[in-house]
GROMACS .gro file of N, CA and C in nm:
model
  420
    1MET      N    1   8.931  12.706  10.151
    1MET     CA    2   8.910  12.548  10.187
    1MET      C    3   8.977  12.415  10.253
    2GLU      N    4   8.952  12.377  10.305
    2GLU     CA    5   8.995  12.245  10.348
    2GLU      C    6   8.935  12.067  10.340
    3ILE      N    7   9.089  12.012  10.258
    3ILE     CA    8   9.013  11.854  10.199
    3ILE      C    9   9.072  11.789  10.300
    4ARG      N   10   8.985  11.737  10.374
    4ARG     CA   11   8.979  11.562  10.478
    4ARG      C   12   8.953  11.433  10.442
    5GLN      N   13   9.003  11.364  10.485
    5GLN     CA   14   8.933  11.228  10.512
    5GLN      C   15   8.806  11.220  10.629
    6LEU      N   16   8.740  11.127  10.547
    6LEU     CA   17   8.582  11.149  10.606
    6LEU      C   18   8.586  10.995  10.695
    7SER      N   19   8.510  11.035  10.773
    7SER     CA   20   8.516  10.921  10.857
    7SER      C   21   8.351  10.923  10.896
    8THR      N   22   8.275  11.029  10.996
    8THR     CA   23   8.216  11.006  11.077
    8THR      C   24   8.049  11.001  10.905
    9ASP      N   25   7.962  10.959  10.989
    9ASP     CA   26   7.771  10.927  10.934
    9ASP      C   27   7.809  11.039  10.905
   10GLU      N   28   7.753  11.150  10.985
   10GLU     CA   29   7.749  11.273  10.980
   10GLU      C   30   7.822  11.325  10.805
   11GLU      N   31   7.948  11.287  10.816
   11GLU     CA   32   8.065  11.367  10.706
   11GLU      C   33   8.022  11.283  10.594
   12ILE      N   34   7.951  11.235  10.555
   12ILE     CA   35   7.966  11.072  10.493
   12ILE      C   36   7.798  11.151  10.416
   13LYS      N   37   7.691  11.125  10.485
   13LYS     CA   38   7.614  11.174  10.458
   13LYS      C   39   7.557  11.342  10.402
   14ALA      N   40   7.659  11.390  10.447
   14ALA     CA   41   7.656  11.547  10.355
   14ALA      C   42   7.712  11.538  10.231
   15THR      N   43   7.780  11.419  10.193
   15THR     CA   44   7.854  11.468  10.054
   15THR      C   45   7.733  11.381   9.941
   16TYR      N   46   7.612  11.339   9.993
   16TYR     CA   47   7.580  11.265   9.939
   16TYR      C   48   7.479  11.358   9.752
   17PRO      N   49   7.465  11.508   9.808
   17PRO     CA   50   7.407  11.570   9.719
   17PRO      C   51   7.495  11.612   9.600
   18VAL      N   52   7.708  11.630   9.666
   18VAL     CA   53   7.733  11.635   9.507
   18VAL      C   54   7.805  11.488   9.470
   19MET      N   55   7.809  11.412   9.515
   19MET     CA   56   7.784  11.221   9.481
   19MET      C   57   7.681  11.244   9.369
   20SER      N   58   7.601  11.234   9.426
   20SER     CA   59   7.483  11.216   9.328
   20SER      C   60   7.424  11.297   9.232
   21GLN      N   61   7.556  11.374   9.191
   21GLN     CA   62   7.540  11.458   9.059
   21GLN      C   63   7.662  11.364   8.930
   22LEU      N   64   7.772  11.310   9.014
   22LEU     CA   65   7.800  11.193   8.927
   22LEU      C   66   7.747  11.088   8.940
   23ARG      N   67   7.723  11.000   9.036
   23ARG     CA   68   7.665  10.897   9.005
   23ARG      C   69   7.521  10.864   9.051
   24HIS      N   70   7.439  10.899   8.955
   24HIS     CA   71   7.272  10.949   8.967
   24HIS      C   72   7.190  10.820   8.988
   25HIS      N   73   7.214  10.700   9.011
   25HIS     CA   74   7.204  10.625   9.070
   25HIS      C   75   7.188  10.544   9.176
   26LEU      N   76   7.244  10.670   9.274
   26LEU     CA   77   7.272  10.639   9.411
   26LEU      C   78   7.134  10.635   9.456
   27LYS      N   79   7.096  10.600   9.589
   27LYS     CA   80   6.982  10.686   9.615
   27LYS      C   81   6.996  10.634   9.785
   28LYS      N   82   6.933  10.799   9.878
   28LYS     CA   83   6.982  10.862   9.882
   28LYS      C   84   6.966  10.783  10.079
   29GLU      N   85   6.889  10.677  10.038
   29GLU     CA   86   6.841  10.575  10.210
   29GLU      C   87   6.987  10.537  10.169
   30SER      N   88   7.012  10.441  10.092
   30SER     CA   89   7.103  10.345  10.100
   30SER      C   90   7.281  10.391  10.077
   31TYR      N   91   7.282  10.456  10.066
   31TYR     CA   92   7.416  10.606  10.019
   31TYR      C   93   7.476  10.513  10.143
   32LEU      N   94   7.450  10.569  10.288
   32LEU     CA   95   7.588  10.528  10.398
   32LEU      C   96   7.563  10.439  10.432
   33THR      N   97   7.493  10.310  10.415
   33THR     CA   98   7.495  10.159  10.361
   33THR      C   99   7.585  10.056  10.310
   34THR      N  100   7.568  10.167  10.147
   34THR     CA  101   7.628  10.153  10.072
   34THR      C  102   7.844  10.154  10.067
   35ILE      N  103   7.862  10.264  10.136
   35ILE     CA  104   7.947  10.378  10.162
   35ILE      C  105   8.020  10.264  10.243
   36ARG      N  106   7.969  10.302  10.401
   36ARG     CA  107   8.023  10.178  10.449
   36ARG      C  108   8.049   9.969  10.401
   37ARG      N  109   7.958   9.963  10.350
   37ARG     CA  110   8.000   9.809  10.309
   37ARG      C  111   8.097   9.818  10.261
   38MET      N  112   8.136   9.923  10.126
   38MET     CA  113   8.277   9.929  10.021
   38MET      C  114   8.417   9.972  10.119
   39GLU      N  115   8.367  10.029  10.264
   39GLU     CA  116   8.489  10.037  10.366
   39GLU      C  117   8.534   9.933  10.417
   40THR      N  118   8.434   9.877  10.415
   40THR     CA  119   8.476   9.661  10.501
   40THR      C  120   8.512   9.603  10.404
   41SER      N  121   8.417   9.590  10.307
   41SER     CA  122   8.526   9.516  10.214
   41SER      C  123   8.569   9.512  10.131
   42ASP      N  124   8.621   9.669  10.091
   42ASP     CA  125   8.720   9.722   9.974
   42ASP      C  126   8.846   9.793  10.001
   43GLY      N  127   8.831   9.820  10.144
   43GLY     CA  128   8.894   9.938  10.177
   43GLY      C  129   8.880  10.082  10.079
   44TYR      N  130   8.747  10.134  10.052
   44TYR     CA  131   8.701  10.271   9.974
   44TYR      C  132   8.700  10.393  10.093
   45ARG      N  133   8.759  10.455  10.021
   45ARG     CA  134   8.782  10.614  10.158
   45ARG      C  135   8.717  10.721  10.121
   46MET      N  136   8.677  10.779  10.130
   46MET     CA  137   8.641  10.917  10.092
   46MET      C  138   8.694  11.054  10.191
   47ALA      N  139   8.747  11.142  10.100
   47ALA     CA  140   8.788  11.280  10.121
   47ALA      C  141   8.643  11.393  10.048
   48ALA      N  142   8.708  11.533  10.117
   48ALA     CA  143   8.574  11.605  10.044
   48ALA      C  144   8.681  11.747  10.076
   49ALA      N  145   8.591  11.822   9.944
   49ALA     CA  146   8.665  12.010  10.002
   49ALA      C  147   8.566  12.067  10.041
   50PHE      N  148   8.581  12.136  10.110
   50PHE     CA  149   8.482  12.203  10.228
   50PHE      C  150   8.522  12.364  10.225
   51GLU      N  151   8.418  12.406  10.217
   51GLU     CA  152   8.474  12.518  10.159
   51GLU      C  153   8.327  12.627  10.294
   52GLY      N  154   8.423  12.606  10.426
   52GLY     CA  155   8.311  12.643  10.569
   52GLY      C  156   8.295  12.495  10.599
   53GLU      N  157   8.145  12.477  10.605
   53GLU     CA  158   8.098  12.356  10.672
   53GLU      C  159   8.012  12.292  10.468
   54ARG      N  160   8.001  12.394  10.409
   54ARG     CA  161   8.016  12.317  10.241
   54ARG      C  162   8.079  12.250  10.251
   55VAL      N  163   8.007  12.101  10.169
   55VAL     CA  164   8.054  12.030  10.050
   55VAL      C  165   8.119  12.127   9.905
   56CYS      N  166   8.202  12.103   9.892
   56CYS     CA  167   8.246  12.160   9.737
   56CYS      C  168   8.255  12.074   9.608
   57CYS      N  169   8.375  11.956   9.661
   57CYS     CA  170   8.432  11.831   9.565
   57CYS      C  171   8.436  11.711   9.647
   58VAL      N  172   8.415  11.560   9.620
   58VAL     CA  173   8.456  11.452   9.666
   58VAL      C  174   8.513  11.370   9.578
   59ALA      N  175   8.594  11.289   9.667
   59ALA     CA  176   8.601  11.184   9.607
   59ALA      C  177   8.661  11.055   9.691
   60GLY      N  178   8.615  10.915   9.577
   60GLY     CA  179   8.603  10.799   9.704
   60GLY      C  180   8.731  10.786   9.642
   61TYR      N  181   8.824  10.667   9.724
   61TYR     CA  182   8.891  10.609   9.644
   61TYR      C  183   8.967  10.509   9.700
   62ARG      N  184   9.050  10.461   9.646
   62ARG     CA  185   9.106  10.290   9.757
   62ARG      C  186   9.276  10.260   9.696
   63ILE      N  187   9.339  10.214   9.840
   63ILE     CA  188   9.439  10.199   9.830
   63ILE      C  189   9.493  10.035   9.733
   64SER      N  190   9.556   9.998   9.644
   64SER     CA  191   9.511   9.852   9.584
   64SER      C  192   9.646   9.839   9.557
   65GLU      N  193   9.705   9.665   9.495
   65GLU     CA  194   9.850   9.691   9.495
   65GLU      C  195   9.810   9.561   9.344
   66PHE      N  196   9.848   9.580   9.209
   66PHE     CA  197   9.851   9.504   9.116
   66PHE      C  198  10.037   9.485   9.036
   67LEU      N  199  10.009   9.353   8.978
   67LEU     CA  200  10.141   9.294   8.946
   67LEU      C  201  10.163   9.388   8.810
   68ALA      N  202  10.054   9.469   8.723
   68ALA     CA  203  10.098   9.570   8.616
   68ALA      C  204  10.106   9.681   8.717
   69TYR      N  205  10.096   9.769   8.770
   69TYR     CA  206  10.106   9.948   8.832
   69TYR      C  207  10.211   9.871   8.963
   70GLY      N  208  10.248   9.770   9.058
   70GLY     CA  209  10.251   9.818   9.191
   70GLY      C  210  10.111   9.855   9.252
   71LYS      N  211  10.167   9.967   9.402
   71LYS     CA  212  10.087  10.030   9.476
   71LYS      C  213  10.073  10.122   9.425
   72VAL      N  214   9.904  10.151   9.401
   72VAL     CA  215   9.885  10.253   9.351
   72VAL      C  216   9.749  10.346   9.424
   73LEU      N  217   9.708  10.428   9.375
   73LEU     CA  218   9.568  10.522   9.456
   73LEU      C  219   9.474  10.506   9.341
   74TYR      N  220   9.403  10.448   9.302
   74TYR     CA  221   9.271  10.399   9.241
   74TYR      C  222   9.170  10.489   9.281
   75VAL      N  223   9.125  10.604   9.214
   75VAL     CA  224   8.967  10.716   9.175
   75VAL      C  225   8.876  10.658   9.154
   76ASP      N  226   8.781  10.616   9.262
   76ASP     CA  227   8.676  10.542   9.170
   76ASP      C  228   8.610  10.687   9.158
   77ASP      N  229   8.560  10.823   9.257
   77ASP     CA  230   8.469  10.817   9.199
   77ASP      C  231   8.559  11.019   9.225
   78LEU      N  232   8.554  11.136   9.152
   78LEU     CA  233   8.575  11.255   9.189
   78LEU      C  234   8.491  11.325   9.076
   79VAL      N  235   8.414  11.430   9.234
   79VAL     CA  236   8.280  11.462   9.171
   79VAL      C  237   8.355  11.636   9.229
   80THR      N  238   8.297  11.790   9.136
   80THR     CA  239   8.263  11.896   9.230
   80THR      C  240   8.163  11.943   9.199
   81ASP      N  241   8.081  12.001   9.309
   81ASP     CA  242   7.926  12.051   9.299
   81ASP      C  243   7.960  12.154   9.161
   82GLU      N  244   7.801  12.116   9.112
   82GLU     CA  245   7.834  12.172   9.008
   82GLU      C  246   7.807  12.364   8.997
   83ALA      N  247   7.746  12.418   9.130
   83ALA     CA  248   7.795  12.535   9.159
   83ALA      C  249   7.927  12.571   9.227
   84ALA      N  250   7.984  12.479   9.237
   84ALA     CA  251   8.095  12.548   9.287
   84ALA      C  252   8.259  12.496   9.157
   85ARG      N  253   8.207  12.421   9.012
   85ARG     CA  254   8.270  12.423   8.874
   85ARG      C  255   8.401  12.556   8.877
   86SER      N  256   8.500  12.545   8.796
   86SER     CA  257   8.592  12.685   8.741
   86SER      C  258   8.668  12.718   8.874
   87ARG      N  259   8.631  12.670   9.028
   87ARG     CA  260   8.762  12.718   9.097
   87ARG      C  261   8.834  12.641   9.188
   88ASP      N  262   8.849  12.562   9.107
   88ASP     CA  263   8.986  12.449   9.116
   88ASP      C  264   8.972  12.398   9.232
   89PHE      N  265   8.792  12.335   9.275
   89PHE     CA  266   8.826  12.258   9.387
   89PHE      C  267   8.824  12.096   9.413
   90GLY      N  268   8.916  12.098   9.210
   90GLY     CA  269   8.944  11.965   9.157
   90GLY      C  270   9.082  11.963   9.190
   91GLY      N  271   9.129  12.028   9.118
   91GLY     CA  272   9.244  12.072   9.128
   91GLY      C  273   9.354  12.052   9.250
   92HIS      N  274   9.290  12.073   9.361
   92HIS     CA  275   9.290  12.103   9.558
   92HIS      C  276   9.340  11.937   9.534
   93MET      N  277   9.183  11.858   9.520
   93MET     CA  278   9.132  11.705   9.555
   93MET      C  279   9.278  11.668   9.495
   94ILE      N  280   9.310  11.680   9.351
   94ILE     CA  281   9.420  11.603   9.275
   94ILE      C  282   9.518  11.580   9.358
   95GLY      N  283   9.542  11.705   9.381
   95GLY     CA  284   9.662  11.739   9.439
   95GLY      C  285   9.681  11.666   9.568
   96TRP      N  286   9.555  11.613   9.700
   96TRP     CA  287   9.557  11.629   9.772
   96TRP      C  288   9.524  11.421   9.776
   97LEU      N  289   9.450  11.359   9.665
   97LEU     CA  290   9.503  11.279   9.673
   97LEU      C  291   9.647  11.164   9.627
   98ALA      N  292   9.725  11.299   9.526
   98ALA     CA  293   9.822  11.249   9.482
   98ALA      C  294   9.941  11.220   9.601
   99ASP      N  295   9.899  11.354   9.697
   99ASP     CA  296   9.995  11.345   9.844
   99ASP      C  297   9.972  11.196   9.961
  100GLU      N  298   9.826  11.191   9.964
  100GLU     CA  299   9.771  11.088   9.983
  100GLU      C  300   9.833  10.929   9.981
  101ALA      N  301   9.857  10.955   9.829
  101ALA     CA  302   9.931  10.792   9.766
  101ALA      C  303  10.053  10.830   9.787
  102ARG      N  304  10.108  10.917   9.784
  102ARG     CA  305  10.252  10.893   9.857
  102ARG      C  306  10.273  10.920  10.011
  103ARG      N  307  10.197  10.954  10.095
  103ARG     CA  308  10.157  10.883  10.230
  103ARG      C  309  10.131  10.714  10.220
  104ASN      N  310  10.122  10.698  10.172
  104ASN     CA  311  10.060  10.536  10.149
  104ASN      C  312  10.151  10.497  10.095
  105GLN      N  313  10.274  10.526  10.067
  105GLN     CA  314  10.391  10.432   9.935
  105GLN      C  315  10.343  10.364   9.843
  106CYS      N  316  10.241  10.445   9.733
  106CYS     CA  317  10.202  10.408   9.623
  106CYS      C  318  10.290  10.499   9.467
  107GLY      N  319  10.314  10.417   9.378
  107GLY     CA  320  10.342  10.441   9.304
  107GLY      C  321  10.315  10.564   9.205
  108GLN      N  322  10.179  10.534   9.141
  108GLN     CA  323  10.106  10.588   9.077
  108GLN      C  324   9.936  10.642   9.147
  109LEU      N  325   9.914  10.744   9.084
  109LEU     CA  326   9.722  10.748   9.087
  109LEU      C  327   9.724  10.674   8.972
  110HIS      N  328   9.576  10.651   8.969
  110HIS     CA  329   9.451  10.624   8.866
  110HIS      C  330   9.343  10.645   8.880
  111LEU      N  331   9.296  10.691   8.779
  111LEU     CA  332   9.138  10.620   8.780
  111LEU      C  333   9.094  10.604   8.610
  112ASP      N  334   8.950  10.570   8.633
  112ASP     CA  335   8.922  10.588   8.498
  112ASP      C  336   8.751  10.718   8.479
  113SER      N  337   8.779  10.701   8.341
  113SER     CA  338   8.661  10.853   8.321
  113SER      C  339   8.580  10.868   8.185
  114GLY      N  340   8.437  10.793   8.238
  114GLY     CA  341   8.352  10.818   8.125
  114GLY      C  342   8.415  10.856   7.999
  115VAL      N  343   8.383  10.761   7.883
  115VAL     CA  344   8.425  10.812   7.736
  115VAL      C  345   8.388  10.988   7.709
  116GLN      N  346   8.250  10.961   7.724
  116GLN     CA  347   8.155  11.094   7.729
  116GLN      C  348   8.173  11.227   7.820
  117ARG      N  349   8.277  11.170   7.877
  117ARG     CA  350   8.300  11.329   8.031
  117ARG      C  351   8.420  11.430   7.946
  118HIS      N  352   8.416  11.469   7.791
  118HIS     CA  353   8.539  11.554   7.787
  118HIS      C  354   8.543  11.634   7.868
  119GLY      N  355   8.524  11.728   7.915
  119GLY     CA  356   8.512  11.828   8.015
  119GLY      C  357   8.647  11.811   8.150
  120ALA      N  358   8.574  11.677   8.171
  120ALA     CA  359   8.679  11.606   8.308
  120ALA      C  360   8.777  11.584   8.215
  121HIS      N  361   8.823  11.506   8.107
  121HIS     CA  362   8.960  11.469   8.039
  121HIS      C  363   9.034  11.572   7.993
  122ARG      N  364   8.960  11.741   8.008
  122ARG     CA  365   9.025  11.854   7.985
  122ARG      C  366   9.095  11.822   8.089
  123PHE      N  367   9.006  11.817   8.207
  123PHE     CA  368   9.059  11.866   8.348
  123PHE      C  369   9.200  11.753   8.369
  124TYR      N  370   9.195  11.611   8.351
  124TYR     CA  371   9.263  11.543   8.390
  124TYR      C  372   9.391  11.548   8.329
  125PHE      N  373   9.428  11.592   8.129
  125PHE     CA  374   9.548  11.598   8.064
  125PHE      C  375   9.570  11.784   8.196
  126ARG      N  376   9.520  11.902   8.202
  126ARG     CA  377   9.545  11.976   8.316
  126ARG      C  378   9.639  11.963   8.415
  127GLU      N  379   9.617  11.852   8.480
  127GLU     CA  380   9.682  11.785   8.605
  127GLU      C  381   9.777  11.717   8.560
  128GLY      N  382   9.818  11.689   8.459
  128GLY     CA  383   9.912  11.612   8.403
  128GLY      C  384   9.910  11.439   8.402
  129MET      N  385   9.846  11.446   8.390
  129MET     CA  386   9.767  11.265   8.324
  129MET      C  387   9.717  11.207   8.222
  130LYS      N  388   9.765  11.158   8.177
  130LYS     CA  389   9.728  11.054   8.096
  130LYS      C  390   9.649  10.934   8.029
  131ILE      N  391   9.676  10.906   7.901
  131ILE     CA  392   9.559  10.810   7.917
  131ILE      C  393   9.640  10.646   7.883
  132SER      N  394   9.671  10.586   7.984
  132SER     CA  395   9.771  10.473   7.983
  132SER      C  396   9.709  10.356   7.918
  133SER      N  397   9.558  10.364   7.968
  133SER     CA  398   9.469  10.218   7.879
  133SER      C  399   9.347  10.219   7.812
  134TYR      N  400   9.322  10.149   7.751
  134TYR     CA  401   9.147  10.129   7.770
  134TYR      C  402   9.086  10.024   7.894
  135HIS      N  403   9.007  10.057   7.958
  135HIS     CA  404   8.912  10.019   8.051
  135HIS      C  405   8.774   9.934   7.973
  136PHE      N  406   8.779   9.753   7.972
  136PHE     CA  407   8.673   9.701   7.942
  136PHE      C  408   8.533   9.657   8.010
  137ALA      N  409   8.444   9.682   7.939
  137ALA     CA  410   8.361   9.593   8.076
  137ALA      C  411   8.281   9.528   7.999
  138LYS      N  412   8.184   9.439   8.059
  138LYS     CA  413   8.080   9.317   7.987
  138LYS      C  414   7.994   9.329   8.114
  139ASP      N  415   7.837   9.368   8.049
  139ASP     CA  416   7.733   9.338   8.171
  139ASP      C  417   7.736   9.230   8.136
  140LEU      N  418   7.662   9.116   8.290
  140LEU     CA  419   7.656   9.041   8.314
  140LEU      C  420   7.491   9.032   8.386
   0.00000   0.00000   0.00000
């Protein structure tokens, strides 16, 4: 297994089949354009875990600073390919993200997870994460 930050169009496009398992609304035709826009406007970054050339796990993240928390690495997206689950790709990715946070002088790693994702929550607890707040949203 190799985990690396992605930079080329080909690398990013290769993550679509895995990312779309989490983000069902994404369209293949606009995926790369959306990622590139988020990189430019919000500092979005992507990393993937590979087994050979196969993408097995994908993370989208950004470095942000908050008055409440200081500098943090915030994970927008984290998904392991359904065919590769229970093989610790997610655990290795969380470790890589924590190292990336340290390399960027972040004091914490944050993520939100939908309330219905019970399996993901068990995984996050196993990885030493805790529920630190509620996240509220309102459709506009």
